[in-house]
N, CA and C atoms as an extended XYZ file, in Angstrom:
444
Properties=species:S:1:pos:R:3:atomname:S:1:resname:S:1:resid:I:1 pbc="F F F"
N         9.722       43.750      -74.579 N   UNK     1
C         9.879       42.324      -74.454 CA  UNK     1
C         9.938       41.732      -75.867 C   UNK     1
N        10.736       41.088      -76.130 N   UNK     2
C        11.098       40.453      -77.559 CA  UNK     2
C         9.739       39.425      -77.891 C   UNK     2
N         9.552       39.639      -79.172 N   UNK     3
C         8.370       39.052      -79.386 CA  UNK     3
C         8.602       37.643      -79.840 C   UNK     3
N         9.634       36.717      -79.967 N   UNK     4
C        10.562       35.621      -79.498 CA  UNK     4
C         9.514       34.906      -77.554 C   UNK     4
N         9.826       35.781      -76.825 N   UNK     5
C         9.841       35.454      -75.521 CA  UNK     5
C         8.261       35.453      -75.680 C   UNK     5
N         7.572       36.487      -75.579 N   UNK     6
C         5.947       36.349      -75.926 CA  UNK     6
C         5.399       34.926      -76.450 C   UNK     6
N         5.725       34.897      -77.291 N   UNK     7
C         5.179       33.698      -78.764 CA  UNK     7
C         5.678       32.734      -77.637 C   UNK     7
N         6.587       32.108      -76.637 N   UNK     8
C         6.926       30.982      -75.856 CA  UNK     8
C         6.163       30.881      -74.649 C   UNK     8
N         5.933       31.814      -74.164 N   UNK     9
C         4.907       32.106      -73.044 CA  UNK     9
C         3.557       31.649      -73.418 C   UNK     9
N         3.152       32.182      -74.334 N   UNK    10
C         2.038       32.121      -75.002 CA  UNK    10
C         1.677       30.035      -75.478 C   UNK    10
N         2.735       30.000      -76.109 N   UNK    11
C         2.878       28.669      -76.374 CA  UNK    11
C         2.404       27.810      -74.976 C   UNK    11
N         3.572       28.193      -74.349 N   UNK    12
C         3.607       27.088      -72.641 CA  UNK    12
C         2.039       27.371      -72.223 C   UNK    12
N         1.653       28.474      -72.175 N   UNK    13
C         0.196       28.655      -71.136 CA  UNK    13
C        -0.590       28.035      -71.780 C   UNK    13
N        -0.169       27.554      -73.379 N   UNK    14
C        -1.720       26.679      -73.648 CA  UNK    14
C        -1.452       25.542      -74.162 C   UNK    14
N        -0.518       24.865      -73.906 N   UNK    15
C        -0.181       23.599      -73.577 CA  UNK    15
C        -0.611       23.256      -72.092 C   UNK    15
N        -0.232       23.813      -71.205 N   UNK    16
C        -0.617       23.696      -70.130 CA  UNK    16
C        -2.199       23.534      -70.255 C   UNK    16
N        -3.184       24.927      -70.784 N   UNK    17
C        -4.494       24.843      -71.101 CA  UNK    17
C        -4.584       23.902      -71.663 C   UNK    17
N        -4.537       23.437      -72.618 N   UNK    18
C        -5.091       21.819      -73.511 CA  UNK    18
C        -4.882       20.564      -72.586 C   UNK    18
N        -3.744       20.863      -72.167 N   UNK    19
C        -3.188       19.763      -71.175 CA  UNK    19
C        -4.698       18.991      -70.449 C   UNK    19
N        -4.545       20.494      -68.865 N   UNK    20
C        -5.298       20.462      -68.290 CA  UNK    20
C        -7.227       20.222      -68.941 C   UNK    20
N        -6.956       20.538      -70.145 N   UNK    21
C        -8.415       20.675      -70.867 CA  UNK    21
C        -9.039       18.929      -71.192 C   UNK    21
N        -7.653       18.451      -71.339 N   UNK    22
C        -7.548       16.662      -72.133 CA  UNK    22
C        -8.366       16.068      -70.499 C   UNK    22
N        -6.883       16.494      -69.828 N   UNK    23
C        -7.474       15.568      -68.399 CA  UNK    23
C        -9.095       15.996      -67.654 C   UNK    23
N        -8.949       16.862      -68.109 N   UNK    24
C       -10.853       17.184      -67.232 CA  UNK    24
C       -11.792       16.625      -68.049 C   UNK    24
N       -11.660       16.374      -69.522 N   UNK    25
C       -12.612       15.609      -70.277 CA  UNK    25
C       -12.521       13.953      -69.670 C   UNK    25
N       -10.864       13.442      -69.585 N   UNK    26
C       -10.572       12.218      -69.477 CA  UNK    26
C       -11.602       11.867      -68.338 C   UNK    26
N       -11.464       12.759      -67.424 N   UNK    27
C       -11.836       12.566      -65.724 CA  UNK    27
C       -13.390       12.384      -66.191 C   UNK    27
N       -13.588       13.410      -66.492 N   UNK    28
C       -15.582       13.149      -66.766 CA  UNK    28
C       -16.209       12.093      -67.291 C   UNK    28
N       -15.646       11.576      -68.284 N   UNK    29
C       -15.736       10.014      -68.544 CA  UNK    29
C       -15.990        9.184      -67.763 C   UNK    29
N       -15.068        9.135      -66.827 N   UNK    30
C       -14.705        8.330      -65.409 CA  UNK    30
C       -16.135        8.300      -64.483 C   UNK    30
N       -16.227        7.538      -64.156 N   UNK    31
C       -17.493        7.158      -63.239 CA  UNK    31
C       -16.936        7.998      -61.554 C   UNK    31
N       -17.782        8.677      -61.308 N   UNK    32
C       -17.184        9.356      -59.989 CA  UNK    32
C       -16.677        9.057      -58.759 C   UNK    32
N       -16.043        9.475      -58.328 N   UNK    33
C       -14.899        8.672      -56.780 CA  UNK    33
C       -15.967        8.378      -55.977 C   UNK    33
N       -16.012        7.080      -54.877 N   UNK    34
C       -17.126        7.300      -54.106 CA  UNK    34
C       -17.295        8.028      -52.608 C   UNK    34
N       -17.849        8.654      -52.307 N   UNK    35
C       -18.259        9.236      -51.147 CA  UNK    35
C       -17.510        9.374      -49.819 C   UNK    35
N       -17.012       10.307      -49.297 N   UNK    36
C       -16.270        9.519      -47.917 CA  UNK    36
C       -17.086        8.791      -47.000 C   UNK    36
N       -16.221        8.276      -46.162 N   UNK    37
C       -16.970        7.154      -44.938 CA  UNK    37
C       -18.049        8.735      -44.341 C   UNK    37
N       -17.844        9.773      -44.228 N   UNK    38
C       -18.410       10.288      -43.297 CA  UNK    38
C       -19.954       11.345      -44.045 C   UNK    38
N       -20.146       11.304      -45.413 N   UNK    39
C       -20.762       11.602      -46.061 CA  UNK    39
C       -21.840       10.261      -47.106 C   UNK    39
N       -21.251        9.258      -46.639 N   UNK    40
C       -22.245        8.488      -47.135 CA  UNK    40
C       -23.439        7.741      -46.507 C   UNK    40
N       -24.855        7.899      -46.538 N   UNK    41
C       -25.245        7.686      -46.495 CA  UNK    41
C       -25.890        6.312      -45.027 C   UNK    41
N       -26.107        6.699      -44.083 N   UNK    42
C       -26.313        5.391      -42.924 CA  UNK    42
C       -27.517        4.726      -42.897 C   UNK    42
N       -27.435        3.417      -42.709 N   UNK    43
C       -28.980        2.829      -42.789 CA  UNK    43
C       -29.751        2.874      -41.616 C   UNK    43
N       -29.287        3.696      -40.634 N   UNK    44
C       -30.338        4.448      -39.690 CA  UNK    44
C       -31.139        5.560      -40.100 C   UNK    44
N       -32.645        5.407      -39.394 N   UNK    45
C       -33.466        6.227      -40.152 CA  UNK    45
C       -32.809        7.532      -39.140 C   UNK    45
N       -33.170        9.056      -39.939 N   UNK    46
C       -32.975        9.817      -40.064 CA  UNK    46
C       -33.686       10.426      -38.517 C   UNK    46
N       -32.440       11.547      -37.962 N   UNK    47
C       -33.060       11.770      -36.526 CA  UNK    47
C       -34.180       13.307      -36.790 C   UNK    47
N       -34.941       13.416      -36.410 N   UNK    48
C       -35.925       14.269      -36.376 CA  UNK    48
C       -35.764       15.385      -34.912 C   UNK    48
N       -36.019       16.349      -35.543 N   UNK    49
C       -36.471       17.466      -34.562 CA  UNK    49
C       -37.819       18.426      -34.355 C   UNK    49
N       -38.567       17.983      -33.034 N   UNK    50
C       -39.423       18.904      -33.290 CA  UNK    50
C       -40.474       18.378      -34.893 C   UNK    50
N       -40.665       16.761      -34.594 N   UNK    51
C       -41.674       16.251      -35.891 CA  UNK    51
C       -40.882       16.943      -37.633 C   UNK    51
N       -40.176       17.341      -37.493 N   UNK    52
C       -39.330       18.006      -38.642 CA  UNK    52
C       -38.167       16.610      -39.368 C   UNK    52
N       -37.875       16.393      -40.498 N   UNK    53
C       -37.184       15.361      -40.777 CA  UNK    53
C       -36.005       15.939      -40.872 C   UNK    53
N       -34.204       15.389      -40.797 N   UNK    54
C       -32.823       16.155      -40.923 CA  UNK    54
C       -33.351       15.844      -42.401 C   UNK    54
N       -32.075       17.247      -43.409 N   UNK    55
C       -32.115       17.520      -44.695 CA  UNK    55
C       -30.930       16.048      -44.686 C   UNK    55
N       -31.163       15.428      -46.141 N   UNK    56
C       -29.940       14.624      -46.664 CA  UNK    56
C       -28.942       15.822      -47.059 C   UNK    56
N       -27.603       15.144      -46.636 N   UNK    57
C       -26.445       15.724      -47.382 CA  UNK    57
C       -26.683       16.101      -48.795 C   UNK    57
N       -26.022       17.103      -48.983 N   UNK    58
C       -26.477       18.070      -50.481 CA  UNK    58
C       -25.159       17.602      -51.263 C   UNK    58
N       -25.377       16.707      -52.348 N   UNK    59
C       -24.256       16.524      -53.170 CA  UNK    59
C       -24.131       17.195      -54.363 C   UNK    59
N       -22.400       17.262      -54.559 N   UNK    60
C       -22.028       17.648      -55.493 CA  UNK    60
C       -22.527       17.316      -56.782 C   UNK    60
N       -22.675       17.981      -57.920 N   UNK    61
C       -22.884       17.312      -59.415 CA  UNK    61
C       -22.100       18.007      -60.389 C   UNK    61
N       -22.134       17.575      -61.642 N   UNK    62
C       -21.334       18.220      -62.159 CA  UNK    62
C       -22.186       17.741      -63.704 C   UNK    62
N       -22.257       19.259      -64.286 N   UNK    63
C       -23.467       19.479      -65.269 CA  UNK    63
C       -22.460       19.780      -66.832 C   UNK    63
N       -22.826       19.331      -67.936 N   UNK    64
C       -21.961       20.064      -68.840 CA  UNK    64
C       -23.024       20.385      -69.709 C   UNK    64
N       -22.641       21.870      -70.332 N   UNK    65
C       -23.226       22.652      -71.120 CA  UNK    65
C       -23.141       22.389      -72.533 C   UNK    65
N       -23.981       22.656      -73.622 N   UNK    66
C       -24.210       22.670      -74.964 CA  UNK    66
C       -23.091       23.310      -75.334 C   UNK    66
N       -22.292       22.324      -76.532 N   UNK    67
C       -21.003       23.299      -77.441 CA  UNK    67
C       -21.859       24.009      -77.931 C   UNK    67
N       -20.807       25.656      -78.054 N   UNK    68
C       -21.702       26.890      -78.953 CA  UNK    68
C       -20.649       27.055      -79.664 C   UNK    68
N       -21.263       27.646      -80.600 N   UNK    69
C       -20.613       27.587      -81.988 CA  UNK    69
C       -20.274       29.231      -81.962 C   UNK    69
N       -19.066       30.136      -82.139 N   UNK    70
C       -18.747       31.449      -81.913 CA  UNK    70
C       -17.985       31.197      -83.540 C   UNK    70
N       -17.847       32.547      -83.831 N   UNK    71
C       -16.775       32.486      -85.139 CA  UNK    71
C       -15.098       32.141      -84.949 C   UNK    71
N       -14.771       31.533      -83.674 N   UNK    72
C       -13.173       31.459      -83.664 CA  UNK    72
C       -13.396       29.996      -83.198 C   UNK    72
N       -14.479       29.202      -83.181 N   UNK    73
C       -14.448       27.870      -82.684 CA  UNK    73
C       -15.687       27.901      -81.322 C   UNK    73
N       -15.515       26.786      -81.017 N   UNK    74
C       -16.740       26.109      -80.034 CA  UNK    74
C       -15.747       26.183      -78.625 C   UNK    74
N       -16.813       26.857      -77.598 N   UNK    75
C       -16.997       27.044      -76.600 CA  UNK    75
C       -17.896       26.187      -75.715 C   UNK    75
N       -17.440       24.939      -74.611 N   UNK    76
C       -17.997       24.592      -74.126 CA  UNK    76
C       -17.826       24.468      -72.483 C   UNK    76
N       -18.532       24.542      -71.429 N   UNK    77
C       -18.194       24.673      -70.386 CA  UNK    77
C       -18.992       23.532      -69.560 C   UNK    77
N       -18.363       22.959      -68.248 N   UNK    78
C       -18.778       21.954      -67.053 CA  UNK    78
C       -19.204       22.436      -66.015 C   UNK    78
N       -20.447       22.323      -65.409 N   UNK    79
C       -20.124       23.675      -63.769 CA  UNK    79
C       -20.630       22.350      -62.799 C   UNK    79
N       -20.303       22.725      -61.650 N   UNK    80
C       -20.329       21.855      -60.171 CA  UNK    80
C       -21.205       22.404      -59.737 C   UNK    80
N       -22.089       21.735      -59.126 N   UNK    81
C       -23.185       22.790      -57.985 CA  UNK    81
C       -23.429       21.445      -56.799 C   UNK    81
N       -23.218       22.411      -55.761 N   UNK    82
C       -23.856       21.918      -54.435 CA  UNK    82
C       -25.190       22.450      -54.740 C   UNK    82
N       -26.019       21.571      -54.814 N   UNK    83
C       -27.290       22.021      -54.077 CA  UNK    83
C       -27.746       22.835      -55.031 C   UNK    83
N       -28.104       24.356      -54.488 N   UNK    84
C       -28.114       25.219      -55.984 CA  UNK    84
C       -26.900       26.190      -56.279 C   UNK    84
N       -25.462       26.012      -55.758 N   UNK    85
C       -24.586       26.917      -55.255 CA  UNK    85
C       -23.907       26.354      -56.603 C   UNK    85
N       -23.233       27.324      -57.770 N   UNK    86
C       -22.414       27.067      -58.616 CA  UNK    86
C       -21.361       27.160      -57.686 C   UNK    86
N       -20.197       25.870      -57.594 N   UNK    87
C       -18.734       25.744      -56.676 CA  UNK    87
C       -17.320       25.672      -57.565 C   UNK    87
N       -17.942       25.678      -59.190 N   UNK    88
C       -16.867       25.224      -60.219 CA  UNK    88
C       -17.270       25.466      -61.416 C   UNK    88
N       -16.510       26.080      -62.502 N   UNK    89
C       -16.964       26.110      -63.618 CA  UNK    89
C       -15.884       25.874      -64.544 C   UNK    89
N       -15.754       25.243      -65.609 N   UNK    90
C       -14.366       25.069      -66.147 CA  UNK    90
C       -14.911       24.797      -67.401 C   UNK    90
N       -13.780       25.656      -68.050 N   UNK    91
C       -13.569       24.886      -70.357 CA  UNK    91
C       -13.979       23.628      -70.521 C   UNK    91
N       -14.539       23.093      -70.947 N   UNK    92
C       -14.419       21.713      -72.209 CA  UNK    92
C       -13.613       21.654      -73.197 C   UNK    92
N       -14.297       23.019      -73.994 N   UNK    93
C       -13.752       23.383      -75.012 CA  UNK    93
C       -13.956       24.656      -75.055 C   UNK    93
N       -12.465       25.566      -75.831 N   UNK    94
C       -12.324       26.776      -75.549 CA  UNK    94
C       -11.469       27.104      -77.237 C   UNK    94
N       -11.213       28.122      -77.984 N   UNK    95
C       -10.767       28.286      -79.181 CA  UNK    95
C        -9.290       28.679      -78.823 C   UNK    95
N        -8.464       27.881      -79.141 N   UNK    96
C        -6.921       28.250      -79.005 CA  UNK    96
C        -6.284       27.694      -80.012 C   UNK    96
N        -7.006       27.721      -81.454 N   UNK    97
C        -5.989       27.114      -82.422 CA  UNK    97
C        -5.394       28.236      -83.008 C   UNK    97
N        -5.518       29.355      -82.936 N   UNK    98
C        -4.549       30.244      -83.364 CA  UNK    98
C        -3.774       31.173      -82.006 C   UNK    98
N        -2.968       32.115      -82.775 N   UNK    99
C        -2.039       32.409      -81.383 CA  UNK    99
C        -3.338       34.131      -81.007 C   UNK    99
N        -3.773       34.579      -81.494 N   UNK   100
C        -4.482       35.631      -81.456 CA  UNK   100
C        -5.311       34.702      -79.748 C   UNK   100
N        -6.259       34.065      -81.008 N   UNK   101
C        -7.154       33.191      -79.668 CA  UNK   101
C        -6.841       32.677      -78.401 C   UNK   101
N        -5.472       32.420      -78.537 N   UNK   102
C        -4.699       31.757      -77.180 CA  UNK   102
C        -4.156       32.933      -76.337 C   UNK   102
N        -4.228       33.750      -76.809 N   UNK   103
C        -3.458       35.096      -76.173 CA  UNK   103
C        -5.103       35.665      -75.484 C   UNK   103
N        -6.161       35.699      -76.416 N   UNK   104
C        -7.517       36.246      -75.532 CA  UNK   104
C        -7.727       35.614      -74.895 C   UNK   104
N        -8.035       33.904      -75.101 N   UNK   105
C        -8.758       32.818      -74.180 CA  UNK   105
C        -8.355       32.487      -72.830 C   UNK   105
N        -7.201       32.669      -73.146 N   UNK   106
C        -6.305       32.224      -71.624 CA  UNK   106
C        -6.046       33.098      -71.095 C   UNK   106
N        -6.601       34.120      -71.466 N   UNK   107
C        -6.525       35.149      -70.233 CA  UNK   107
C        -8.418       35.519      -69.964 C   UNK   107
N        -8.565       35.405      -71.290 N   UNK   108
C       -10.888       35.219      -70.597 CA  UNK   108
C       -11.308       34.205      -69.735 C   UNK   108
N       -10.592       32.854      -69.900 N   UNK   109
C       -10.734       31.704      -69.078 CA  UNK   109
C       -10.648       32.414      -67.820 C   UNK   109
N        -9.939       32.190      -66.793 N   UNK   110
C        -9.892       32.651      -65.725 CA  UNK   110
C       -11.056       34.062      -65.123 C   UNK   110
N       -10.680       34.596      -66.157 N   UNK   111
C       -12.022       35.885      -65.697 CA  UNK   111
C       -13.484       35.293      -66.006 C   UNK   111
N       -14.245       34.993      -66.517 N   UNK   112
C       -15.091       34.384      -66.891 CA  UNK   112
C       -15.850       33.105      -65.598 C   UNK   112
N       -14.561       32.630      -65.389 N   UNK   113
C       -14.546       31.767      -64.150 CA  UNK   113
C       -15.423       32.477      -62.595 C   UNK   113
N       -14.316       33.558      -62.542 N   UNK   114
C       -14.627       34.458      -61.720 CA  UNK   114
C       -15.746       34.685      -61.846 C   UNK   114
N       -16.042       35.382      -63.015 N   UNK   115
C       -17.361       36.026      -62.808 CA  UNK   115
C       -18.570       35.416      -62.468 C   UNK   115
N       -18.897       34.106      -62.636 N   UNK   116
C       -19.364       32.879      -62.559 CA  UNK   116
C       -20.235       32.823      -61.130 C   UNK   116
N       -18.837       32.348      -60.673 N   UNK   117
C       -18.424       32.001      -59.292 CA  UNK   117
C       -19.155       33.477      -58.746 C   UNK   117
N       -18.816       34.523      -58.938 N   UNK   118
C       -19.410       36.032      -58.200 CA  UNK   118
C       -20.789       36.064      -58.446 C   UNK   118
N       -21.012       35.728      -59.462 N   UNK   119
C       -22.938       36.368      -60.284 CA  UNK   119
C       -23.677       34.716      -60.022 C   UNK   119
N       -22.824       33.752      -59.699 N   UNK   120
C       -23.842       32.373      -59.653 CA  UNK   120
C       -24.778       32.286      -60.036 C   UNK   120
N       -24.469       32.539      -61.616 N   UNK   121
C       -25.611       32.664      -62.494 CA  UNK   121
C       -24.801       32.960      -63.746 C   UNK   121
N       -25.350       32.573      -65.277 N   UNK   122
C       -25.137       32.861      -66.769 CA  UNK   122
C       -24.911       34.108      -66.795 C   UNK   122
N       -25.534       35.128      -65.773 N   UNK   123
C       -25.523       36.341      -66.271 CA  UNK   123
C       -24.481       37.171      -65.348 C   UNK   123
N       -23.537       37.108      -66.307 N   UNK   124
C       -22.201       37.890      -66.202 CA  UNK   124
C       -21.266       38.718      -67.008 C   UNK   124
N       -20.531       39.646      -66.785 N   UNK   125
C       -20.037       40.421      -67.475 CA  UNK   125
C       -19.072       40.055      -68.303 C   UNK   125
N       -19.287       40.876      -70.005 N   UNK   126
C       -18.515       40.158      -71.011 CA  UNK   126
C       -17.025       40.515      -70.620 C   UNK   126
N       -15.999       39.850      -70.834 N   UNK   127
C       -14.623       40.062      -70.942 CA  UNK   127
C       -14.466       40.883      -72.293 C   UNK   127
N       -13.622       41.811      -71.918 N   UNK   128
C       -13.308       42.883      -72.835 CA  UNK   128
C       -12.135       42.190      -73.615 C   UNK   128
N       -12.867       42.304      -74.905 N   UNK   129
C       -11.394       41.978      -75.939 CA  UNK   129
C       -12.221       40.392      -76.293 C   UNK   129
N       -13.072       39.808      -75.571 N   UNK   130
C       -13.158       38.573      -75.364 CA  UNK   130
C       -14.717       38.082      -76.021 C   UNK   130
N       -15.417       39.261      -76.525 N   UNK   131
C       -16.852       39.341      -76.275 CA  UNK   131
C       -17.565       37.867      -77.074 C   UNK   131
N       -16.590       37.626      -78.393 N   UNK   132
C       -17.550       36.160      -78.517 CA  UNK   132
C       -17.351       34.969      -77.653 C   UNK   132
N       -16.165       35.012      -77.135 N   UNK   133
C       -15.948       33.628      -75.965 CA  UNK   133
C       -16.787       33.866      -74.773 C   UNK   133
N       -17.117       35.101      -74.313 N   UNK   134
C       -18.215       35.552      -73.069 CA  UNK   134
C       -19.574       35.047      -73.273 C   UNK   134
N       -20.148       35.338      -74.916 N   UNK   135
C       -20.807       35.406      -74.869 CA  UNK   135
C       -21.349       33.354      -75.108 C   UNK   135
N       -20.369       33.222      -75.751 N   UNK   136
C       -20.881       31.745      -75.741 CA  UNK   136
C       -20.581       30.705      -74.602 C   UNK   136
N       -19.631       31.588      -73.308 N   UNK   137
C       -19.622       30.752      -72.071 CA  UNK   137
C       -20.889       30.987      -71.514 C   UNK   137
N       -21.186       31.666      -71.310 N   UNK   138
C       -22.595       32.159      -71.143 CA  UNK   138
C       -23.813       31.203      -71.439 C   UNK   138
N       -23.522       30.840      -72.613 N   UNK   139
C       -25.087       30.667      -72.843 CA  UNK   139
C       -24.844       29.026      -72.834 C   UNK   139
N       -23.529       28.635      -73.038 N   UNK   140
C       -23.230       26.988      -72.931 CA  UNK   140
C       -23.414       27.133      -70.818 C   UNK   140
N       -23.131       27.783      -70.477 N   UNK   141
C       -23.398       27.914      -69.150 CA  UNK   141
C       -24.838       27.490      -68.466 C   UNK   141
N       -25.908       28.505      -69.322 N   UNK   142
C       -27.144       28.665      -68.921 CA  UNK   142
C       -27.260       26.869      -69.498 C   UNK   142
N       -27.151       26.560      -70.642 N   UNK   143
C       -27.674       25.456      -70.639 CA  UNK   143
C       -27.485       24.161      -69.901 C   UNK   143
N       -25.976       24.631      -69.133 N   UNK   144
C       -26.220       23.465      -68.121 CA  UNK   144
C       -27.204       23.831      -67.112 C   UNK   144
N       -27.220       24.872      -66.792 N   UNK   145
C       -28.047       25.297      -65.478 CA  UNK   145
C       -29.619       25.334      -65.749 C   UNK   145
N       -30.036       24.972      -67.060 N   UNK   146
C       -31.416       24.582      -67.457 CA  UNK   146
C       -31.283       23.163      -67.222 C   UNK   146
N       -30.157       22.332      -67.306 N   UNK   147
C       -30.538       20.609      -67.227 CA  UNK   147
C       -30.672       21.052      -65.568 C   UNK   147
N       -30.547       21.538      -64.771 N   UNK   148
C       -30.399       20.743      -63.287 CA  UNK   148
C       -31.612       21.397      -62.506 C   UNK   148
């Protein structure tokens, strides 16, 4: 494959990445959508079973982790949790100012994700090739999961 075609691929996937990276910061800013009609909250008291009270609906949150400082740039990550269930984990910030970094990151992004999502928990397996971006999703990870 001509290394022409590479270097454009490479280009597009992290434009796309920054892209998508701009708008998820933009969004977090944003004060959150409100609730549907069928999840919010009724001013009837709560029906009981058996002297037992119903649980309130378990809402979403969305936690962001400490930038870490790696030698190719700062790594920062957002995670979602129902309840105590990690449902989302995504970049803040991820190192793609060179083409080396954009060629590892954007392909650790996604795995990293995964692994997340599988171990629902900080403690997950490093991406090979990837080991300082693992290691600082990781621990920008744990620190959201210490705020909640």
């Amino acid at each position: 494959m001509p290394r022409a075609f590479v270097a454009l691929v490479v280009t597009v996937v992290a434009v796309v990445l920054v892209t998508n990276f701009k708008t998820t910061t933009s969004r977090l800013a944003m004060a959150p959508p409100p609730a549907p009609a069928s999840s919010r909250p009724s001013s009837r008291a709560p029906s009981t079973a058996k002297g037992k009270s119903s649980k309130a609906a378990v809402r979403s949150r969305t936690l962001t982790g400490a930038p870490v400082q790696q030698p190719y740039g700062t790594v920062q990550v957002a995670v979602t949790m129902k309840g105590s269930r990690i449902t989302n984990v995504r970049p803040l910030a991820i190192p793609l100012d060179s083409g080396r970094s954009q060629e590892i990151n954007t392909q650790a992004a996604p795995l990293l994700r995964s692994e997340v999502l599988r171990a629902q928990s900080a403690n997950i397996d490093v991406v090979s090739g990837a080991t300082y971006t693992s290691d600082a999703y990781a621990q920008s990870l744990q620190s959201a999961l210490d705020r909640a």
